[in-house]
Amino acid sequence: MYSQGLIGADTQTHETPEFLEAFQAKIDSEQKIEANDPMPQAYRNTLIRMISQHAHSEIVGMLPEGNWITRAPTLRRKVALLAKVQDEGGHGLYLYSAAETLGVSREQLTDELLSGKAKYSSIFNYPTPTWADIGAIGWLVDGAAIMNQVPLCRCSYGPYARAMIRVCKEESFHQRQGYELITSLMQGNDQQQAMAQDALNRWWWPSLMMFGPSDTDSQHSDQSMAWKIKRFTNDELRQKFVDATVPQAELIGLTLPDPDLRWNDTKNGEGGYDFGEIDWDEFWRVVKGHGMMNKDRLAARRKAHADGAWVREAALAHAARHATPDVALAS
Amino acid sequence: MPLWEVFIRPRTGLNHKHVGSLHAADAQMAVQAARDVYTRREEGNSIWVVRAEQIVASDPDLAAENFDPAGDKVYRHPSFYDIPDEVGHM
Ligand SMILES: [Fe+2]
Ligand SMILES: [Fe+2]
């Protein structure tokens, strides 16, 4: 899921004006850029950063939910959560492999995540203290991710666009299982309803922050839009998400934690919700590593990587010993 | 003369797709031959060739073991989850 507004991308270009013009013309005629095609270095760098941040987010995103797999209240909820977390691991793989088409190695990207150099979505640095959080994540976090990812299926870079098509196909069940979970809590007793409301109160604002900095503060947005890496600005996507989600909350009896939220008939010509100011200080604090769970998330990833070292070594040793693999060879 | 599997990208933006194979002495001749036989009617704009012996395939005898288990995992599909009709598409 979860690419986030290109934090700190380098968009310096050194190519000739003719080259850049020809590249832009190709983009403007809606032709995809493929791995072997010439491209400005800044286009490549922007995509490497964006796709790898997205991949890291999928992988780190397994942690807050994985935490609840063994505690799911029913077998039905357990298989759903297990399948979802398994999907997120797969999304990470699709995205790392799309990034590798741009000339970076998987090892390099993994090192950047584990060293703390690479960014991932701020949303995963919030804790999941209750079962209702699992519903809120599926409904809101995957919902926001879908909003972001659907336009990325038309990204100008072919390998990224194709990975996104695969991801989007799998993503729909993630949001539905979350909303179903929250809905069933809202049909339960007072305590269960309060638990659902509490989860919404904690996840609403961080979900809005997933779309990245406001357009007025996002320096990289214009170039990414011109290159059709992104099709909508951060604020446009955030607005779409609010407009889609508010009725879903109201339908099941939840109240959004925003006193400034109200329908505005004339917004953007076709109507939309006005909503309150996002706490950008909190956003930047969490992005820069000072969220509640940043340390735990990285520690968990490092431990998983270290604990898996013997498996990688054993696999390589096994492969070396059996130089001819015992699988059917196509002829 | 080695055998090469041929993959053609029909249009920029799409995946390369397996279209068939041919024999050629080396990679460069394989690409040229693939261009001559598989793209005569604008079938594509990019060619990949891979030595057939380099392709590792799953064992057809294990097809049931490999792929049947996904059949009853209905909870991996959106339609498994009940949400109110009023929500519409989600
Ligand atoms: Fe995902
Ligand atoms: Fe997801």
XYZ file of C-alpha atoms and ligand atoms in Angstrom:
423
model
C 0.000 0.000 0.000
C 1.272 3.088 1.425
C 3.549 5.388 -0.476
C 3.789 8.710 1.151
C 4.505 12.108 -0.373
C 8.131 11.747 -1.408
C 9.990 12.919 1.612
C 13.280 14.499 0.594
C 13.430 13.319 -3.030
C 16.265 14.739 -5.150
C 14.817 16.302 -8.272
C 17.962 17.909 -9.720
C 18.406 17.190 -13.428
C 21.569 17.435 -15.530
C 20.292 16.341 -18.947
C 20.113 18.509 -22.054
C 16.939 20.526 -22.661
C 16.281 18.492 -25.857
C 16.445 15.217 -23.960
C 14.124 16.454 -21.231
C 11.683 17.850 -23.785
C 11.539 14.575 -25.684
C 11.016 12.701 -22.425
C 8.205 15.044 -21.398
C 6.577 14.663 -24.816
C 6.581 10.899 -24.381
C 4.973 11.254 -20.946
C 2.411 13.718 -22.273
C 1.349 11.281 -24.983
C 0.625 8.746 -22.175
C 3.369 6.333 -23.224
C 4.776 4.291 -20.358
C 8.457 4.405 -19.471
C 9.963 0.932 -19.245
C 13.060 -0.275 -17.399
C 15.438 -0.062 -20.364
C 14.189 3.288 -21.653
C 16.294 6.426 -21.224
C 14.978 8.581 -18.396
C 16.180 11.652 -16.500
C 18.234 10.755 -13.446
C 15.794 12.689 -11.269
C 12.862 10.631 -12.608
C 14.779 7.476 -11.711
C 15.753 8.778 -8.259
C 12.234 9.929 -7.479
C 10.821 6.525 -8.394
C 13.465 4.606 -6.463
C 12.676 6.645 -3.388
C 8.909 6.442 -3.842
C 8.714 2.721 -4.652
C 11.154 1.725 -1.923
C 9.330 3.832 0.697
C 6.165 2.122 -0.458
C 7.794 -1.329 -0.181
C 9.179 -0.608 3.296
C 5.697 0.530 4.352
C 4.175 -2.785 3.289
C 6.761 -4.703 5.284
C 6.679 -2.561 8.433
C 2.892 -2.460 8.050
C 2.764 -6.165 8.856
C 3.882 -5.467 12.435
C 0.949 -3.592 14.036
C -1.536 -6.186 12.745
C 0.693 -9.242 13.120
C 0.628 -8.413 16.799
C -3.046 -9.498 16.931
C -3.051 -12.698 14.877
C -2.711 -15.007 17.870
C -5.352 -13.022 19.797
C -8.094 -12.838 17.170
C -11.418 -13.613 18.889
C -12.695 -16.173 16.330
C -11.217 -18.488 13.735
C -12.973 -16.472 11.015
C -11.242 -13.265 12.122
C -7.974 -15.099 12.504
C -7.828 -16.483 8.959
C -8.848 -13.079 7.586
C -6.089 -11.282 9.487
C -3.523 -13.929 8.641
C -4.422 -13.697 4.939
C -4.246 -9.904 5.016
C -0.841 -9.758 6.683
C 0.397 -12.396 4.229
C -0.810 -10.175 1.345
C 1.112 -7.190 2.735
C 4.312 -9.231 2.695
C 3.597 -10.040 -0.948
C 2.992 -6.355 -1.717
C 6.409 -5.581 -0.280
C 7.955 -8.118 -2.634
C 6.140 -6.810 -5.757
C 7.358 -3.319 -4.919
C 10.961 -4.224 -4.109
C 11.138 -6.039 -7.434
C 9.704 -2.984 -9.250
C 12.384 -0.854 -7.531
C 15.098 -3.285 -8.622
C 14.230 -2.605 -12.284
C 15.615 0.900 -11.680
C 19.073 -0.366 -10.765
C 19.051 -0.669 -6.982
C 19.583 -3.949 -5.172
C 17.310 -5.581 -2.656
C 20.193 -5.756 -0.152
C 20.781 -2.027 -0.477
C 17.115 -1.252 0.139
C 16.941 -3.622 3.104
C 20.054 -2.013 4.613
C 18.518 1.443 4.252
C 15.396 0.324 6.106
C 17.277 -1.442 8.890
C 19.772 1.396 9.385
C 16.912 3.855 9.835
C 17.960 5.849 6.757
C 14.870 4.988 4.696
C 11.418 6.384 5.404
C 8.168 4.449 5.548
C 4.597 5.543 6.129
C 4.152 7.397 9.424
C 0.933 5.482 10.122
C 2.765 2.352 11.254
C 4.426 4.172 14.111
C 1.163 4.186 16.054
C 0.356 1.341 18.476
C -2.501 -1.186 18.270
C -3.616 -1.601 21.899
C -7.134 -2.979 21.230
C -8.842 -5.432 18.889
C -10.889 -2.586 17.380
C -7.610 -1.195 16.007
C -7.530 -4.108 13.591
C -10.885 -2.994 12.209
C -9.787 0.639 12.068
C -6.595 -0.241 10.208
C -8.370 -2.294 7.543
C -11.123 0.253 7.054
C -9.137 3.510 7.329
C -5.477 2.713 6.675
C -6.096 0.308 3.811
C -8.899 2.621 2.655
C -6.465 5.540 2.465
C -3.906 3.309 0.785
C -6.433 2.288 -1.881
C -7.222 5.960 -2.560
C -3.506 6.496 -3.134
C -2.836 3.322 -5.071
C -5.676 3.308 -7.585
C -4.261 6.318 -9.495
C -0.771 4.779 -9.239
C -2.033 1.971 -11.490
C -1.713 4.636 -14.226
C 1.756 5.790 -13.135
C 4.023 6.596 -16.092
C 6.608 4.019 -14.959
C 5.419 0.659 -16.317
C 6.844 -1.748 -13.699
C 5.405 0.332 -10.826
C 2.011 0.668 -12.534
C 1.820 -3.095 -13.110
C 2.797 -3.868 -9.507
C 0.041 -1.497 -8.376
C -2.576 -3.252 -10.487
C -1.723 -6.508 -8.750
C -1.758 -4.855 -5.328
C -5.072 -3.060 -5.884
C -6.744 -6.312 -6.850
C -5.759 -7.777 -3.492
C -6.451 -4.676 -1.431
C -10.249 -4.607 -1.586
C -10.699 -7.490 0.842
C -8.425 -5.718 3.329
C -10.722 -2.747 3.621
C -13.922 -4.789 3.659
C -12.769 -7.123 6.434
C -11.840 -4.078 8.531
C -15.156 -2.348 7.973
C -17.040 -5.569 8.667
C -15.137 -5.943 11.933
C -15.889 -2.364 13.039
C -19.537 -2.746 11.979
C -19.941 -5.880 14.093
C -18.443 -4.088 17.116
C -20.955 -1.268 16.566
C -23.742 -3.850 16.685
C -22.416 -5.158 20.006
C -22.711 -3.971 23.627
C -21.772 -0.534 24.989
C -18.214 -1.575 25.694
C -17.692 -2.894 22.183
C -19.151 0.257 20.653
C -16.922 2.393 22.848
C -13.911 0.359 21.740
C -14.764 0.987 18.073
C -15.243 4.716 18.685
C -11.960 4.918 20.589
C -10.119 3.257 17.699
C -11.615 5.726 15.221
C -10.633 8.620 17.508
C -7.015 7.470 17.506
C -6.708 6.468 13.818
C -8.642 9.213 12.028
C -6.034 11.969 12.042
C -3.028 9.703 11.415
C -4.962 8.261 8.439
C -5.395 11.750 6.967
C -1.646 12.302 7.436
C -0.946 9.235 5.252
C -1.503 11.384 2.159
C 1.605 13.370 3.027
C 2.268 17.089 3.458
C -0.228 19.660 2.247
C 0.239 20.721 -1.399
C 1.458 24.128 -0.272
C 4.338 22.456 1.647
C 5.138 19.611 -0.705
C 8.093 20.691 -2.879
C 8.194 17.593 -5.047
C 4.572 17.403 -6.049
C 4.709 19.573 -9.195
C 7.501 17.637 -10.910
C 5.945 14.276 -9.992
C 2.621 15.426 -11.425
C 4.282 16.704 -14.625
C 6.029 13.353 -15.061
C 2.718 11.593 -14.316
C 4.290 9.616 -11.524
C 1.396 10.932 -9.466
C -1.995 11.762 -10.952
C -3.485 13.641 -8.014
C -1.956 15.899 -5.392
C -1.791 14.925 -1.717
C -4.632 17.284 -0.822
C -6.860 16.048 -3.663
C -6.473 12.452 -2.509
C -7.021 13.421 1.129
C -10.268 15.165 0.184
C -11.489 12.133 -1.769
C -10.754 9.944 1.243
C -12.650 12.196 3.659
C -15.642 12.405 1.311
C -15.765 8.618 0.913
C -15.198 7.746 4.572
C -17.420 10.142 6.536
C -20.704 8.548 5.300
C -19.284 5.081 6.100
C -18.658 6.179 9.700
C -22.055 7.816 10.102
C -23.882 4.811 8.666
C -22.755 2.558 11.508
C -23.154 5.165 14.245
C -19.589 6.393 14.660
C -18.679 10.045 15.256
C -15.593 11.503 13.580
C -13.255 13.219 16.050
C -13.327 16.576 14.256
C -15.586 19.404 15.480
C -14.890 21.363 12.263
C -16.144 18.610 9.962
C -19.202 19.627 7.943
C -20.616 19.181 4.474
C -20.003 22.096 2.145
C -22.310 22.142 -0.884
C -20.058 24.368 -2.917
C -16.675 22.797 -2.151
C -14.620 22.308 -5.349
C -17.759 22.923 -7.392
C -19.386 19.586 -6.590
C -19.609 19.524 -2.801
C -17.302 17.981 -0.225
C -16.511 17.996 3.466
C -14.685 20.833 5.153
C -12.469 19.449 7.853
C -10.186 20.699 10.619
C -6.481 21.470 10.523
C -4.100 18.502 10.619
C -1.449 18.586 13.340
C 1.578 18.851 11.048
C 3.976 19.057 13.971
C 2.873 15.577 14.953
C 3.248 14.391 11.341
C 6.843 15.609 11.037
C 7.700 14.340 14.516
C 6.560 10.830 13.567
C 8.175 10.948 10.092
C 11.478 11.984 11.664
C 11.506 8.979 13.963
C 9.865 10.240 17.136
C 6.483 8.491 16.938
C 5.331 6.155 19.688
C 6.440 3.005 17.889
C 9.353 4.021 15.596
C 11.963 2.364 17.800
C 9.921 -0.812 18.291
C 9.188 -1.185 14.586
C 12.830 -0.907 13.574
C 13.935 -3.141 16.417
C 11.398 -5.774 15.314
C 12.592 -5.595 11.693
C 16.244 -5.839 12.725
C 15.516 -8.800 14.961
C 13.549 -10.559 12.202
C 16.397 -9.975 9.751
C 19.041 -11.209 12.204
C 16.922 -14.200 13.262
C 16.492 -15.138 9.603
C 20.215 -15.070 8.814
C 20.692 -18.800 9.447
C 17.814 -19.595 7.059
C 19.420 -17.627 4.234
C 22.786 -19.244 4.955
C 21.293 -22.721 5.093
C 19.426 -22.189 1.812
C 22.616 -21.078 0.060
C 24.574 -23.993 1.512
C 21.858 -26.396 0.365
C 21.855 -24.860 -3.135
C 25.635 -25.138 -3.368
C 25.516 -28.802 -2.414
C 22.783 -29.660 -4.936
C 24.154 -27.943 -8.008
C 21.383 -29.510 -10.146
C 17.999 -28.559 -8.717
C 15.590 -31.496 -8.424
C 12.741 -29.788 -10.247
C 11.438 -30.437 -13.738
C 13.411 -28.585 -16.406
C 11.452 -27.104 -19.298
C 12.767 -28.265 -22.622
C 21.591 -25.268 -31.881
C 20.178 -23.973 -28.536
C 16.470 -23.396 -27.966
C 15.265 -19.958 -26.863
C 11.910 -19.026 -25.341
C 10.556 -15.760 -26.749
C 8.634 -13.073 -24.843
C 7.069 -10.080 -26.582
C 5.727 -6.854 -25.089
C 2.619 -6.096 -27.170
C 2.523 -2.426 -26.151
C 4.544 -0.199 -23.865
C 3.003 -0.485 -20.427
C 2.157 -4.183 -20.697
C 4.112 -7.199 -19.482
C 6.202 -9.240 -21.873
C 4.221 -12.353 -22.716
C 5.448 -15.754 -23.776
C 4.724 -16.282 -27.478
C 6.783 -19.359 -28.428
C 10.338 -20.431 -29.048
C 13.018 -20.757 -31.732
C 16.503 -22.142 -32.268
C 19.439 -19.783 -32.649
C 23.209 -19.935 -32.171
C 23.457 -17.050 -29.701
C 21.377 -14.426 -27.879
C 21.773 -11.730 -30.494
C 20.711 -14.036 -33.328
C 17.815 -15.238 -31.192
C 16.556 -11.654 -30.776
C 16.913 -11.055 -34.533
C 15.114 -14.260 -35.408
C 12.351 -13.490 -32.887
C 11.974 -10.075 -34.466
C 11.696 -11.704 -37.916
C 9.170 -14.399 -37.035
C 7.154 -13.054 -34.116
C 6.729 -9.320 -34.863
C 5.899 -9.201 -38.571
C 2.473 -7.665 -37.907
C 3.303 -5.143 -35.193
C 2.827 -7.730 -32.449
C 5.076 -5.788 -30.131
C 7.778 -3.260 -29.399
C 10.148 -5.189 -27.165
C 11.583 -8.720 -27.178
C 13.068 -10.876 -24.435
C 14.717 -14.199 -25.179
C 15.731 -16.725 -22.529
C 17.587 -19.989 -23.046
C 14.883 -22.632 -22.652
C 17.109 -24.699 -20.375
C 17.304 -21.707 -18.029
C 13.578 -21.836 -17.371
C 12.599 -23.843 -14.335
C 8.991 -25.031 -14.385
C 6.817 -26.424 -11.612
C 6.210 -30.169 -11.820
C 2.877 -30.899 -13.583
C 2.431 -33.970 -11.369
C 2.397 -31.658 -8.368
C -0.217 -29.287 -9.813
C -2.941 -30.407 -7.404
C -0.643 -30.194 -4.398
C 0.594 -26.758 -5.443
C -2.577 -25.031 -6.524
C -5.659 -26.731 -5.068
C -5.128 -25.401 -1.522
C -5.993 -21.869 -2.718
C -9.411 -23.129 -3.797
C -11.134 -23.116 -0.417
C -9.524 -19.936 0.948
C -12.636 -17.892 0.284
C -11.640 -15.404 2.965
C -8.985 -14.028 0.594
C -11.750 -12.538 -1.556
C -13.728 -9.329 -0.948
C -17.108 -11.047 -1.436
C -16.532 -13.110 1.725
C -17.167 -10.035 3.901
C -20.649 -8.697 4.668
C -20.968 -4.966 4.742
C -24.188 -2.896 4.636
C -25.621 -2.440 1.127
C -25.832 1.323 1.646
C -22.025 1.529 1.610
C -21.966 0.599 -2.054
C -18.659 -0.283 -3.684
C -15.790 -0.826 -1.271
Fe -0.660 -3.555 0.911
Fe -3.580 -3.800 2.525
